[in-house]
GROMACS .gro file of C-alpha atoms in nm:
model
  241
    1MET     CA    1  -5.984  14.691   6.576
    2GLN     CA    2  -5.990  14.796   6.949
    3ASN     CA    3  -6.162  15.128   7.004
    4PRO     CA    4  -5.910  15.431   7.097
    5LYS     CA    5  -5.915  15.483   7.490
    6PRO     CA    6  -6.153  15.821   7.511
    7GLY     CA    7  -6.047  16.139   7.534
    8LYS     CA    8  -6.131  16.407   7.834
    9ILE     CA    9  -6.305  16.734   7.822
   10TYR     CA   10  -6.164  17.047   7.982
   11ALA     CA   11  -6.375  17.316   8.055
   12VAL     CA   12  -6.112  17.612   8.060
   13GLY     CA   13  -6.165  17.943   8.185
   14VAL     CA   14  -5.968  18.220   7.998
   15GLY     CA   15  -6.013  18.528   8.203
   16PRO     CA   16  -6.172  18.851   8.156
   17GLY     CA   17  -5.964  18.961   7.839
   18ASP     CA   18  -5.582  19.000   7.918
   19PRO     CA   19  -5.391  18.703   7.804
   20GLU     CA   20  -5.159  18.760   8.112
   21LEU     CA   21  -5.460  18.710   8.330
   22VAL     CA   22  -5.493  18.335   8.207
   23THR     CA   23  -5.353  18.080   8.474
   24ARG     CA   24  -5.069  17.869   8.426
   25LYS     CA   25  -5.283  17.533   8.414
   26ALA     CA   26  -5.526  17.687   8.174
   27GLU     CA   27  -5.263  17.792   7.915
   28ARG     CA   28  -5.057  17.407   7.968
   29ILE     CA   29  -5.392  17.258   7.874
   30ILE     CA   30  -5.494  17.494   7.584
   31ARG     CA   31  -5.119  17.441   7.427
   32SER     CA   32  -5.167  17.037   7.477
   33VAL     CA   33  -5.498  16.956   7.335
   34PRO     CA   34  -5.565  16.841   7.017
   35VAL     CA   35  -5.885  17.021   7.002
   36ILE     CA   36  -6.015  17.365   7.094
   37CYS     CA   37  -6.350  17.439   7.102
   38THR     CA   38  -6.483  17.811   7.151
   39PRO     CA   39  -6.831  17.977   7.146
   40THR     CA   40  -6.932  18.231   6.948
   41GLY     CA   41  -7.317  18.431   6.909
   42THR     CA   42  -7.331  18.381   6.540
   43VAL     CA   43  -7.162  18.221   6.268
   44ASP     CA   44  -6.998  18.548   6.122
   45ALA     CA   45  -6.889  18.664   6.471
   46SER     CA   46  -6.542  18.646   6.602
   47SER     CA   47  -6.492  18.465   6.959
   48TYR     CA   48  -6.371  18.659   7.208
   49ALA     CA   49  -6.245  18.377   7.416
   50LEU     CA   50  -6.048  18.263   7.140
   51SER     CA   51  -5.886  18.607   7.076
   52ILE     CA   52  -5.773  18.579   7.452
   53VAL     CA   53  -5.556  18.257   7.374
   54GLU     CA   54  -5.474  18.284   7.002
   55GLU     CA   55  -5.109  18.290   7.104
   56PHE     CA   56  -5.099  17.977   7.290
   57ILE     CA   57  -5.260  17.773   6.967
   58ASP     CA   58  -5.097  17.627   6.726
   59ARG     CA   59  -5.345  17.591   6.425
   60ASN     CA   60  -5.119  17.377   6.234
   61HIS     CA   61  -5.152  17.085   6.488
   62GLN     CA   62  -5.479  17.175   6.686
   63GLU     CA   63  -5.846  17.184   6.532
   64VAL     CA   64  -6.030  17.500   6.654
   65LEU     CA   65  -6.407  17.418   6.657
   66VAL     CA   66  -6.599  17.725   6.667
   67GLN     CA   67  -6.954  17.666   6.801
   68VAL     CA   68  -7.237  17.881   6.753
   69PHE     CA   69  -7.470  18.001   7.034
   70PRO     CA   70  -7.723  18.242   6.933
   71MET     CA   71  -7.826  18.487   7.187
   72LYS     CA   72  -8.206  18.462   7.188
   73ARG     CA   73  -8.465  18.375   7.450
   74ASP     CA   74  -8.640  18.058   7.248
   75GLN     CA   75  -8.519  17.817   7.480
   76GLU     CA   76  -8.639  17.514   7.281
   77GLY     CA   77  -8.429  17.657   6.979
   78LEU     CA   78  -8.133  17.711   7.177
   79ASP     CA   79  -8.161  17.339   7.309
   80THR     CA   80  -8.094  17.231   6.947
   81PHE     CA   81  -7.744  17.464   6.935
   82TRP     CA   82  -7.641  17.311   7.278
   83GLU     CA   83  -7.717  16.953   7.180
   84LYS     CA   84  -7.538  16.977   6.857
   85ALA     CA   85  -7.268  17.119   7.025
   86ALA     CA   86  -7.237  16.862   7.278
   87ALA     CA   87  -7.253  16.594   7.016
   88GLN     CA   88  -6.961  16.749   6.840
   89VAL     CA   89  -6.761  16.744   7.136
   90ALA     CA   90  -6.831  16.385   7.244
   91GLU     CA   91  -6.775  16.263   6.882
   92ARG     CA   92  -6.389  16.388   6.940
   93VAL     CA   93  -6.369  16.256   7.275
   94ALA     CA   94  -6.472  15.908   7.153
   95ALA     CA   95  -6.232  15.895   6.918
   96GLY     CA   96  -5.964  15.944   7.179
   97LYS     CA   97  -5.926  16.314   7.163
   98ASP     CA   98  -5.862  16.578   7.457
   99VAL     CA   99  -6.094  16.862   7.388
  100ALA     CA  100  -6.060  17.209   7.578
  101PHE     CA  101  -6.402  17.413   7.592
  102ILE     CA  102  -6.260  17.781   7.643
  103THR     CA  103  -6.490  18.038   7.800
  104ILE     CA  104  -6.446  18.384   7.914
  105GLY     CA  105  -6.423  18.435   8.299
  106ASP     CA  106  -6.497  18.146   8.476
  107PRO     CA  107  -6.652  17.818   8.364
  108PHE     CA  108  -6.912  17.822   8.672
  109LEU     CA  109  -7.033  18.176   8.681
  110TYR     CA  110  -7.272  18.284   8.399
  111SER     CA  111  -7.089  18.089   8.141
  112THR     CA  112  -7.185  17.943   7.805
  113PHE     CA  113  -7.017  17.602   7.913
  114LEU     CA  114  -7.250  17.541   8.186
  115TYR     CA  115  -7.528  17.470   7.927
  116LEU     CA  116  -7.337  17.200   7.776
  117TYR     CA  117  -7.232  17.078   8.107
  118ARG     CA  118  -7.590  17.002   8.214
  119ILE     CA  119  -7.619  16.791   7.878
  120PHE     CA  120  -7.327  16.599   7.944
  121ARG     CA  121  -7.405  16.517   8.283
  122ASP     CA  122  -7.763  16.394   8.132
  123ARG     CA  123  -7.662  16.213   7.803
  124TYR     CA  124  -7.297  16.161   7.831
  125PRO     CA  125  -7.214  16.049   8.185
  126HIS     CA  126  -6.930  15.840   8.099
  127LEU     CA  127  -6.732  16.135   7.994
  128GLU     CA  128  -6.457  16.255   8.211
  129ILE     CA  129  -6.449  16.663   8.266
  130GLU     CA  130  -6.235  16.873   8.447
  131VAL     CA  131  -6.335  17.218   8.510
  132VAL     CA  132  -6.043  17.477   8.493
  133PRO     CA  133  -6.134  17.799   8.714
  134GLY     CA  134  -6.076  18.143   8.553
  135ILE     CA  135  -6.062  18.497   8.687
  136SER     CA  136  -6.405  18.627   8.639
  137SER     CA  137  -6.479  18.979   8.475
  138ILE     CA  138  -6.654  19.069   8.840
  139ASN     CA  139  -6.296  19.044   9.015
  140ALA     CA  140  -6.102  19.224   8.716
  141ALA     CA  141  -6.354  19.509   8.723
  142SER     CA  142  -6.359  19.529   9.073
  143ILE     CA  143  -5.974  19.604   9.052
  144ALA     CA  144  -5.999  19.828   8.726
  145ALA     CA  145  -6.259  20.058   8.902
  146ASP     CA  146  -6.072  20.049   9.271
  147LEU     CA  147  -6.417  19.913   9.418
  148PRO     CA  148  -6.348  19.643   9.662
  149LEU     CA  149  -6.616  19.388   9.636
  150GLY     CA  150  -6.652  19.312   9.990
  151MET     CA  151  -6.472  19.322  10.351
  152ALA     CA  152  -6.562  19.252  10.685
  153SER     CA  153  -6.946  19.173  10.674
  154ASP     CA  154  -7.052  19.305  10.350
  155ARG     CA  155  -7.334  19.143  10.174
  156ILE     CA  156  -7.249  19.086   9.824
  157ALA     CA  157  -7.524  19.030   9.534
  158ILE     CA  158  -7.452  18.901   9.181
  159LEU     CA  159  -7.705  18.894   8.958
  160PRO     CA  160  -7.786  18.915   8.558
  161THR     CA  161  -8.045  19.217   8.502
  162THR     CA  162  -8.324  19.000   8.363
  163TYR     CA  163  -8.502  19.106   8.671
  164GLU     CA  164  -8.797  19.372   8.720
  165ASP     CA  165  -8.741  19.688   8.879
  166GLU     CA  166  -8.895  19.569   9.238
  167GLU     CA  167  -8.653  19.263   9.257
  168LEU     CA  168  -8.362  19.520   9.178
  169ARG     CA  169  -8.464  19.776   9.418
  170ARG     CA  170  -8.530  19.501   9.705
  171THR     CA  171  -8.153  19.391   9.609
  172PHE     CA  172  -8.023  19.737   9.625
  173GLU     CA  173  -8.201  19.787   9.950
  174ASN     CA  174  -8.073  19.474  10.116
  175PHE     CA  175  -7.692  19.429   9.997
  176ASP     CA  176  -7.387  19.633  10.023
  177THR     CA  177  -7.231  19.540   9.698
  178ILE     CA  178  -7.433  19.485   9.393
  179VAL     CA  179  -7.280  19.339   9.032
  180LEU     CA  180  -7.504  19.351   8.761
  181MET     CA  181  -7.392  19.137   8.465
  182LYS     CA  182  -7.499  19.204   8.099
  183VAL     CA  183  -7.625  19.524   8.183
  184SER     CA  184  -7.608  19.714   7.822
  185ARG     CA  185  -7.956  19.642   7.708
  186VAL     CA  186  -8.153  19.766   7.999
  187PHE     CA  187  -7.887  20.042   8.144
  188ASP     CA  188  -8.100  20.321   8.107
  189ARG     CA  189  -8.366  20.156   8.293
  190VAL     CA  190  -8.139  20.061   8.568
  191TYR     CA  191  -7.982  20.399   8.584
  192ALA     CA  192  -8.316  20.562   8.649
  193LEU     CA  193  -8.382  20.320   8.937
  194LEU     CA  194  -8.017  20.440   9.090
  195GLN     CA  195  -8.134  20.779   9.024
  196GLU     CA  196  -8.422  20.711   9.211
  197MET     CA  197  -8.274  20.558   9.490
  198GLY     CA  198  -7.968  20.819   9.526
  199LEU     CA  199  -7.738  20.544   9.443
  200GLU     CA  200  -7.613  20.673   9.097
  201LYS     CA  201  -7.303  20.824   9.212
  202GLN     CA  202  -7.195  20.515   9.399
  203ALA     CA  203  -7.220  20.290   9.085
  204VAL     CA  204  -6.940  20.214   8.833
  205PHE     CA  205  -6.950  20.100   8.472
  206VAL     CA  206  -6.726  19.876   8.335
  207ARG     CA  207  -6.668  19.732   7.956
  208ARG     CA  208  -6.442  19.461   7.808
  209VAL     CA  209  -6.230  19.472   8.137
  210GLY     CA  210  -5.861  19.359   8.071
  211SER     CA  211  -5.877  19.409   7.707
  212ALA     CA  212  -5.721  19.700   7.500
  213ASP     CA  213  -6.080  19.821   7.472
  214GLU     CA  214  -6.148  19.821   7.868
  215GLU     CA  215  -6.344  20.137   7.945
  216VAL     CA  216  -6.413  20.257   8.305
  217VAL     CA  217  -6.719  20.499   8.345
  218THR     CA  218  -6.816  20.690   8.664
  219GLU     CA  219  -7.039  20.935   8.511
  220LEU     CA  220  -7.304  20.686   8.425
  221ALA     CA  221  -7.516  20.978   8.281
  222SER     CA  222  -7.301  20.981   7.985
  223LEU     CA  223  -7.399  20.637   7.889
  224VAL     CA  224  -7.779  20.710   7.885
  225GLY     CA  225  -7.920  20.651   7.522
  226ARG     CA  226  -7.603  20.497   7.399
  227LYS     CA  227  -7.553  20.156   7.239
  228LEU     CA  228  -7.342  19.949   7.503
  229ASP     CA  229  -7.126  19.681   7.472
  230TYR     CA  230  -7.242  19.335   7.583
  231LEU     CA  231  -6.952  19.281   7.771
  232SER     CA  232  -7.024  19.510   8.010
  233LEU     CA  233  -7.119  19.513   8.391
  234LEU     CA  234  -7.221  19.784   8.668
  235ILE     CA  235  -7.085  19.778   9.006
  236VAL     CA  236  -7.298  19.960   9.293
  237LYS     CA  237  -7.099  19.981   9.634
  238LYS     CA  238  -7.282  20.161   9.878
  239ASN     CA  239  -7.057  20.206  10.151
  240LEU     CA  240  -6.746  20.343   9.958
  241TRP     CA  241  -6.476  20.290  10.236
   0.00000   0.00000   0.00000
């Protein structure tokens, strides 16, 4: 029996949280593929990406494969999860099925898909992959906060808050707009640094932008000591108009 023609992998950005911000191309692909892969942090946790596009999926005719990617620092342990997820996708593609791996924001900006992409390129170089861009939380948060990211010769920095204070300090000094991703765990430390540099009034905190739970906070002091949402970011804008 002849092997089926291999399917195709789509890495689909589904935007920051509002289903109306999902692109027409992303919606078309999600509706048409037989397999949807979606990441989650734990076995029991729901998938935020899936919640955005649930209305486009027919579970009677499409497989929804929830893949667990734990949030931990042990690289070796994480590799096991990524390799398993890549193998699950490759198995379905080999069976002739197209697979859409959905990710919040854009697939090429701090997304879970990038870890799989590296494995696909190294271990499954024959697989066909198409990346479908999505609106990032950075763009949506900028609009929600009424803070343009850049104009004219503005210098823009986008970075995760895994850096030490001195590196953050240099970034604050050398750039006009700074976006700090996933700031929740280190917010108090970052806020203290902003205070020290006199920038606390030029920063805006945004959580779950585009969703029903969206929150934009300009009084950063009110957030100190609180447990903050993982899906949050901070925009620091030194030149306000």
